Short mmCIF file of C-alpha atoms and ligand atoms in Angstrom, two decimals:
data_model
loop_
_atom_site.label_atom_id
_atom_site.label_comp_id
_atom_site.label_asym_id
_atom_site.label_seq_id
_atom_site.Cartn_x
_atom_site.Cartn_y
_atom_site.Cartn_z
CA MET B 1 -9.50 12.27 22.27
CA ASN B 2 -7.23 9.46 21.00
CA THR B 3 -4.13 10.42 23.02
CA ASP B 4 -1.70 8.06 21.27
CA PHE B 5 -2.71 9.54 17.93
CA ALA B 6 -2.49 13.10 19.35
CA ASN B 7 1.00 12.52 20.78
CA ASP B 8 2.24 10.87 17.59
CA VAL B 9 0.88 13.73 15.44
CA ILE B 10 2.55 16.36 17.65
CA GLU B 11 5.84 14.46 17.72
CA GLY B 12 5.77 13.59 14.01
CA LEU B 13 4.89 17.05 12.71
CA SER B 14 7.29 18.89 15.00
CA SER B 15 10.28 16.72 13.98
CA LYS B 16 12.96 18.06 11.70
CA LYS B 17 12.04 15.30 9.23
CA LYS B 18 8.26 15.21 9.50
CA HIS B 19 6.60 11.81 9.71
CA LEU B 20 3.23 10.20 10.53
CA SER B 21 2.66 6.51 11.21
CA SER B 22 0.85 4.49 8.55
CA LYS B 23 -1.19 2.77 11.26
CA TYR B 24 -3.31 5.95 11.42
CA PHE B 25 -4.37 5.57 7.76
CA TYR B 26 -7.08 3.16 8.84
CA ASP B 27 -10.00 5.19 10.12
CA ASP B 28 -13.28 3.98 8.64
CA ILE B 29 -12.79 6.02 5.44
CA GLY B 30 -9.13 4.97 5.17
CA SER B 31 -10.10 1.29 5.53
CA ARG B 32 -12.57 1.72 2.66
CA ILE B 33 -9.96 3.44 0.46
CA PHE B 34 -7.54 0.61 1.25
CA GLN B 35 -10.11 -1.82 -0.15
CA GLU B 36 -10.06 0.21 -3.38
CA ILE B 37 -6.26 -0.09 -3.43
CA MET B 38 -6.52 -3.85 -3.00
CA ASN B 39 -8.90 -3.98 -5.97
CA MET B 40 -6.51 -2.16 -8.34
CA PRO B 41 -4.99 -4.49 -10.96
CA GLU B 42 -1.54 -2.95 -10.29
CA TYR B 43 -1.74 -3.89 -6.60
CA TYR B 44 -0.46 -7.43 -7.22
CA LEU B 45 -0.16 -8.16 -3.49
CA THR B 46 -3.87 -8.96 -3.12
CA ASP B 47 -4.07 -11.30 -6.13
CA SER B 48 -0.83 -13.06 -5.22
CA GLU B 49 -1.81 -13.73 -1.62
CA PHE B 50 -5.37 -14.59 -2.63
CA GLU B 51 -3.94 -17.21 -5.00
CA ILE B 52 -1.73 -18.68 -2.27
CA LEU B 53 -4.59 -18.98 0.24
CA SER B 54 -7.05 -20.24 -2.39
CA LEU B 55 -4.83 -22.89 -3.93
CA GLN B 56 -2.62 -23.91 -1.01
CA ALA B 57 -4.91 -23.78 2.06
CA LYS B 58 -4.81 -27.58 2.32
CA GLN B 59 -0.99 -27.68 2.15
CA ILE B 60 -0.66 -24.85 4.69
CA ILE B 61 -2.97 -26.56 7.21
CA ALA B 62 -1.19 -29.89 6.62
CA ALA B 63 2.17 -28.21 7.30
CA VAL B 64 0.81 -26.59 10.50
CA ASN B 65 -0.21 -30.08 11.62
CA PHE B 66 -2.13 -29.09 14.80
CA ASP B 67 -4.43 -31.24 16.91
CA THR B 68 -7.99 -29.86 16.85
CA PRO B 69 -9.48 -27.61 18.04
CA PHE B 70 -7.00 -24.78 17.49
CA ASN B 71 -7.08 -20.96 17.29
CA ILE B 72 -6.44 -18.80 14.28
CA VAL B 73 -5.49 -15.33 15.59
CA GLU B 74 -5.28 -12.79 12.78
CA LEU B 75 -3.36 -9.58 13.55
CA GLY B 76 -4.56 -6.56 11.51
CA ALA B 77 -7.31 -8.60 9.86
CA GLY B 78 -8.76 -5.75 7.74
CA ASP B 79 -11.53 -6.96 5.44
CA GLY B 80 -10.41 -10.60 5.66
CA PHE B 81 -10.92 -11.00 1.90
CA LYS B 82 -7.99 -13.38 1.45
CA THR B 83 -8.23 -15.08 4.84
CA PHE B 84 -11.75 -16.09 3.85
CA LYS B 85 -10.29 -18.77 1.54
CA LEU B 86 -8.39 -20.37 4.43
CA LEU B 87 -11.41 -20.17 6.76
CA GLU B 88 -13.68 -21.58 4.06
CA TYR B 89 -11.35 -24.55 3.53
CA LEU B 90 -11.36 -25.32 7.26
CA VAL B 91 -15.13 -24.93 7.69
CA ASN B 92 -15.92 -26.98 4.57
CA ASN B 93 -13.67 -29.76 5.83
CA GLU B 94 -15.22 -29.66 9.31
CA ILE B 95 -11.86 -28.95 10.95
CA GLU B 96 -12.58 -27.57 14.43
CA PHE B 97 -11.05 -24.13 15.15
CA HIS B 98 -11.80 -20.63 16.58
CA TYR B 99 -11.11 -17.51 14.53
CA VAL B 100 -9.91 -14.44 16.50
CA PRO B 101 -9.52 -11.43 14.16
CA VAL B 102 -7.77 -8.40 15.74
CA ASP B 103 -7.85 -4.92 14.20
CA ILE B 104 -7.52 -1.32 15.31
CA SER B 105 -10.43 -0.29 13.07
CA GLN B 106 -13.88 -0.84 14.58
CA GLY B 107 -15.48 -0.38 11.15
CA ALA B 108 -13.26 -3.03 9.54
CA MET B 109 -13.98 -5.46 12.38
CA ASP B 110 -17.77 -4.88 12.28
CA SER B 111 -18.04 -5.44 8.55
CA LEU B 112 -15.73 -8.49 8.67
CA THR B 113 -17.79 -10.10 11.44
CA LYS B 114 -21.07 -9.39 9.65
CA LYS B 115 -19.78 -10.79 6.36
CA LEU B 116 -18.32 -13.94 7.90
CA LYS B 117 -21.47 -14.66 9.92
CA GLU B 118 -23.46 -14.54 6.67
CA LYS B 119 -21.03 -16.52 4.52
CA LEU B 120 -19.79 -19.05 7.08
CA PRO B 121 -22.58 -19.39 9.67
CA ASN B 122 -20.81 -22.30 11.38
CA LEU B 123 -17.61 -20.32 11.96
CA SER B 124 -16.63 -19.78 15.63
CA ILE B 125 -15.54 -16.11 15.54
CA HIS B 126 -14.30 -13.92 18.46
CA PRO B 127 -13.32 -10.45 17.14
CA ARG B 128 -11.11 -8.04 19.15
CA VAL B 129 -10.82 -4.31 18.41
CA GLY B 130 -7.54 -2.70 19.44
CA ASP B 131 -3.83 -2.36 18.85
CA TYR B 132 -2.31 -5.79 18.32
CA PHE B 133 0.71 -4.81 20.43
CA GLU B 134 -1.57 -4.22 23.41
CA ILE B 135 -3.95 -7.08 22.74
CA LEU B 136 -1.07 -9.51 22.40
CA SER B 137 0.73 -8.42 25.52
CA LYS B 138 -2.22 -7.58 27.82
CA GLU B 139 -5.14 -9.76 26.81
CA ASN B 140 -5.20 -13.46 26.95
CA VAL B 141 -5.74 -14.26 23.27
CA GLN B 142 -3.70 -17.41 23.74
CA THR B 143 -5.15 -20.47 25.40
CA ASP B 144 -4.14 -24.06 26.07
CA ILE B 145 -5.01 -25.11 22.56
CA PRO B 146 -2.50 -24.54 19.74
CA SER B 147 -2.58 -21.21 17.92
CA LEU B 148 -1.79 -20.23 14.38
CA LEU B 149 -1.12 -16.48 14.16
CA LEU B 150 -1.73 -14.78 10.82
CA PHE B 151 0.09 -11.59 9.87
CA LEU B 152 -0.82 -11.23 6.23
CA GLY B 153 -0.89 -8.68 3.44
CA GLY B 154 2.77 -7.73 3.73
CA ASN B 155 2.07 -5.77 6.95
CA ILE B 156 5.52 -6.73 8.23
CA GLY B 157 6.94 -4.53 5.46
CA ASN B 158 5.52 -1.45 7.25
CA TYR B 159 8.23 -1.79 9.89
CA PRO B 160 11.94 -0.97 9.47
CA GLU B 161 13.97 -4.18 9.69
CA LYS B 162 14.98 -3.81 13.35
CA GLU B 163 11.38 -3.08 14.40
CA ALA B 164 10.20 -5.98 12.25
CA VAL B 165 12.49 -8.32 14.21
CA ASN B 166 11.19 -6.82 17.50
CA LEU B 167 7.59 -7.29 16.37
CA LEU B 168 8.20 -10.90 15.34
CA GLN B 169 9.97 -11.46 18.66
CA LEU B 170 6.91 -9.98 20.45
CA PHE B 171 4.70 -12.44 18.57
CA ASN B 172 7.14 -15.21 19.51
CA ASP B 173 7.10 -14.19 23.20
CA ASN B 174 3.31 -14.52 23.21
CA MET B 175 3.27 -17.93 21.54
CA LYS B 176 3.55 -21.38 23.08
CA LYS B 177 6.14 -23.89 21.92
CA GLY B 178 4.77 -25.47 18.72
CA ASP B 179 2.49 -22.51 17.86
CA ALA B 180 2.85 -21.24 14.30
CA LEU B 181 2.87 -17.91 12.47
CA LEU B 182 1.87 -17.47 8.84
CA LEU B 183 3.69 -14.34 7.72
CA GLY B 184 2.79 -12.55 4.47
CA VAL B 185 5.84 -10.95 2.89
CA ASP B 186 6.14 -9.09 -0.39
CA VAL B 187 9.10 -10.52 -2.29
CA LYS B 188 11.70 -8.43 -4.17
CA LYS B 189 10.92 -8.44 -7.88
CA ASN B 190 11.19 -6.32 -11.05
CA PRO B 191 11.15 -2.76 -9.63
CA ILE B 192 8.68 -1.47 -12.25
CA ILE B 193 6.01 -3.83 -10.97
CA VAL B 194 6.52 -2.57 -7.43
CA GLN B 195 6.64 1.10 -8.43
CA ASN B 196 3.37 0.82 -10.41
CA ALA B 197 1.58 -0.75 -7.46
CA TYR B 198 2.35 2.20 -5.17
CA LEU B 199 2.53 5.25 -7.47
CA ASP B 200 -0.77 4.25 -9.06
CA LYS B 201 -2.12 6.12 -12.05
CA HIS B 202 -5.67 6.16 -10.61
CA GLY B 203 -4.56 8.39 -7.72
CA ILE B 204 -6.10 6.06 -5.13
CA THR B 205 -2.92 5.77 -3.06
CA LYS B 206 -2.68 9.57 -3.11
CA ARG B 207 -6.25 9.80 -1.78
CA PHE B 208 -5.39 7.19 0.86
CA ASN B 209 -2.43 9.28 2.08
CA LEU B 210 -4.25 12.62 2.00
CA ASN B 211 -7.12 11.10 3.96
CA LEU B 212 -4.71 11.05 6.89
CA LEU B 213 -4.68 14.87 6.80
CA LEU B 214 -8.49 14.90 6.68
CA ARG B 215 -8.56 12.54 9.65
CA ILE B 216 -6.28 14.93 11.56
CA ASN B 217 -8.61 17.82 10.62
CA LYS B 218 -11.60 15.89 11.95
CA GLU B 219 -10.06 14.63 15.19
CA PHE B 220 -8.01 17.70 16.14
CA ASP B 221 -9.97 20.52 14.54
CA GLY B 222 -7.22 21.10 11.99
CA ASP B 223 -7.21 23.20 8.86
CA PHE B 224 -5.12 21.13 6.42
CA LYS B 225 -6.17 22.03 2.85
CA VAL B 226 -5.55 18.79 0.96
CA ASP B 227 -5.26 20.58 -2.40
CA ASP B 228 -2.09 22.19 -1.06
CA PHE B 229 -0.46 18.77 -0.67
CA ASP B 230 0.58 16.04 -3.10
CA PHE B 231 1.79 12.44 -2.86
CA TYR B 232 5.08 10.86 -3.90
CA CYS B 233 6.60 7.44 -3.43
CA HIS B 234 9.85 5.77 -4.38
CA TYR B 235 11.08 2.16 -4.57
CA ASP B 236 14.72 1.35 -3.91
CA PRO B 237 15.19 -2.17 -5.32
CA ILE B 238 18.47 -2.72 -3.43
CA SER B 239 17.15 -2.06 0.08
CA GLY B 240 13.64 -3.20 -0.90
CA ASP B 241 12.15 -0.04 0.65
CA VAL B 242 9.07 1.65 -0.81
CA LYS B 243 8.80 5.01 0.96
CA SER B 244 5.65 7.12 0.66
CA TYR B 245 5.45 10.84 1.34
CA ILE B 246 2.98 13.71 1.46
CA VAL B 247 4.51 16.81 -0.20
CA SER B 248 3.64 20.39 0.77
CA LEU B 249 3.00 22.37 -2.42
CA ARG B 250 3.67 25.74 -0.82
CA ASN B 251 4.92 27.51 2.27
CA GLN B 252 2.00 27.21 4.66
CA LYS B 253 0.89 27.14 8.27
CA VAL B 254 -1.60 24.56 9.53
CA ALA B 255 -3.41 24.98 12.84
CA LEU B 256 -4.47 21.95 14.90
CA LYS B 257 -6.72 23.79 17.32
CA LYS B 258 -7.57 20.96 19.71
CA LEU B 259 -3.85 20.25 20.14
CA ASP B 260 -2.98 23.94 20.44
CA VAL B 261 -0.36 23.44 17.76
CA MET B 262 0.63 25.40 14.65
CA VAL B 263 2.68 23.48 12.07
CA ASP B 264 4.90 25.27 9.53
CA PHE B 265 5.44 23.66 6.16
CA LYS B 266 8.04 24.83 3.66
CA TYR B 267 7.57 24.62 -0.08
CA ASP B 268 8.24 20.95 -1.14
CA GLU B 269 8.63 19.81 2.46
CA LEU B 270 7.85 16.11 2.99
CA ILE B 271 5.91 14.12 5.57
CA TRP B 272 7.07 10.50 5.48
CA THR B 273 3.95 8.36 5.87
CA GLU B 274 4.76 4.77 5.06
CA LEU B 275 7.42 2.15 4.58
CA SER B 276 6.48 -0.95 2.55
CA LYS B 277 9.58 -3.10 2.60
CA LYS B 278 10.22 -5.99 0.22
CA TYR B 279 12.42 -8.96 1.15
CA SER B 280 14.23 -11.75 -0.69
CA LEU B 281 13.50 -15.28 0.59
CA GLU B 282 17.02 -15.39 2.07
CA GLU B 283 16.35 -12.14 3.95
CA ILE B 284 13.13 -13.64 5.34
CA ASP B 285 15.11 -16.65 6.59
CA VAL B 286 17.42 -14.22 8.43
CA LEU B 287 14.43 -12.35 9.98
CA ALA B 288 13.07 -15.69 11.20
CA VAL B 289 16.33 -16.74 12.84
CA GLN B 290 16.74 -13.32 14.49
CA SER B 291 13.28 -13.61 16.06
CA ASN B 292 13.75 -17.24 17.17
CA PHE B 293 11.46 -18.90 14.65
CA LYS B 294 12.09 -21.90 12.40
CA VAL B 295 10.99 -21.62 8.78
CA VAL B 296 8.72 -24.52 7.81
CA ASN B 297 8.00 -23.43 4.24
CA HIS B 298 7.64 -20.44 1.94
CA PHE B 299 4.22 -20.78 0.24
CA LEU B 300 4.64 -18.72 -2.96
CA ASP B 301 2.20 -17.66 -5.68
CA CYS B 302 2.87 -18.85 -9.24
CA LYS B 303 4.71 -15.63 -10.20
CA HIS B 304 6.81 -15.70 -7.02
CA TYR B 305 5.71 -12.13 -6.22
CA PHE B 306 4.59 -12.87 -2.66
CA THR B 307 5.11 -15.46 0.07
CA ASP B 308 3.05 -16.64 3.00
CA THR B 309 5.91 -18.06 5.03
CA LEU B 310 5.06 -20.58 7.74
CA LEU B 311 7.16 -20.13 10.88
CA ILE B 312 7.08 -22.29 13.97
CA LYS B 313 8.15 -21.56 17.53
C1 SAM A 1 -2.48 -3.15 5.20
S1 SAM A 1 -3.99 -3.58 6.02
C2 SAM A 1 -3.94 -5.33 5.75
C3 SAM A 1 -5.23 -6.01 6.07
C4 SAM A 1 -5.21 -7.51 5.89
N1 SAM A 1 -4.26 -8.15 6.79
C5 SAM A 1 -4.91 -7.87 4.47
O1 SAM A 1 -3.91 -8.53 4.24
O2 SAM A 1 -5.67 -7.52 3.61
C6 SAM A 1 -3.50 -3.39 7.67
C7 SAM A 1 -4.60 -3.63 8.67
O3 SAM A 1 -3.99 -3.68 9.95
C8 SAM A 1 -4.70 -2.83 10.84
N2 SAM A 1 -3.68 -2.31 11.76
C9 SAM A 1 -2.62 -1.54 11.46
N3 SAM A 1 -1.88 -1.32 12.55
C10 SAM A 1 -2.49 -1.99 13.56
C11 SAM A 1 -2.20 -2.16 14.93
N4 SAM A 1 -1.12 -1.62 15.48
N5 SAM A 1 -3.05 -2.93 15.66
C12 SAM A 1 -4.15 -3.49 15.11
N6 SAM A 1 -4.46 -3.37 13.81
C13 SAM A 1 -3.65 -2.63 13.05
C14 SAM A 1 -5.36 -1.78 9.98
O4 SAM A 1 -6.52 -1.26 10.60
C15 SAM A 1 -5.66 -2.55 8.71
O5 SAM A 1 -6.94 -3.13 8.72
#
């Protein structure tokens, strides 16, 4: 049994304000549903970051300005769809580097490795499956050669601001002087655009959230009935917080037999599942200072919806 997941489920569902961590969305089915989310036209984050990495790979690598060879360590690599453009630029220009994708999802890592081996046969790739917190602090992903860490897709927005600073500081602690971090951040914008990306009319984000209940059923012999739950999310344009929730549609009891737990849900009770925080460029500058990085540049897409911000230690 995955004990971290078990402990977090017990703690989260027995709290007064129920919550589950979004990192558990990504079992193999969840990773596939997330790819569907990324393909929705409303989910501007993918197109914006894809544009940045397609059109500005050369400028990003010039700004990094490393001697070769160097490492590219990608934290939470997922399907690597956007990173591919950066890797392709480097391979096509015969710039010597090693790619180390890290992800908690074995399925995501297997399909990424297979795809990259086919598309970029000359790529030096060293995948790691596991929690990036543990891999960063326990394993030696860093070597003598310079490293560029990638934390893309707006993942940083999944952490409340204080935890985001702690996470960036953890990255910083595991970097050598002169190493760089390319940080994907979703930028504050017209709230309707943000709201439509998360409360999508296709119901894919709802399916993504409810899959977490199905995952709990599978792993802990639970009896969640997904039709008795709904999905809601809300964007607050002042704080920049998108908060996502699962909503109980009736008073109900759910048994998690393997955990020996019975969870009571009241009518309309919420489980908070995800934070997706948006930042202004000035707020990103503050995050960087608080975690002891220097901002080299904000690489923005043409609509200024998203930034891949280059930070240096
Ligand atoms: C929102 S997706 C983004 C994927 C990719 N970076 C992108 O921009 O498309 C988050 C990815 O991070 C992985 N992930 C989430 N939490 C993680 C953790 N603590 N350690 C390792 N991987 C994690 C998930 O499995 C998922 O593939």
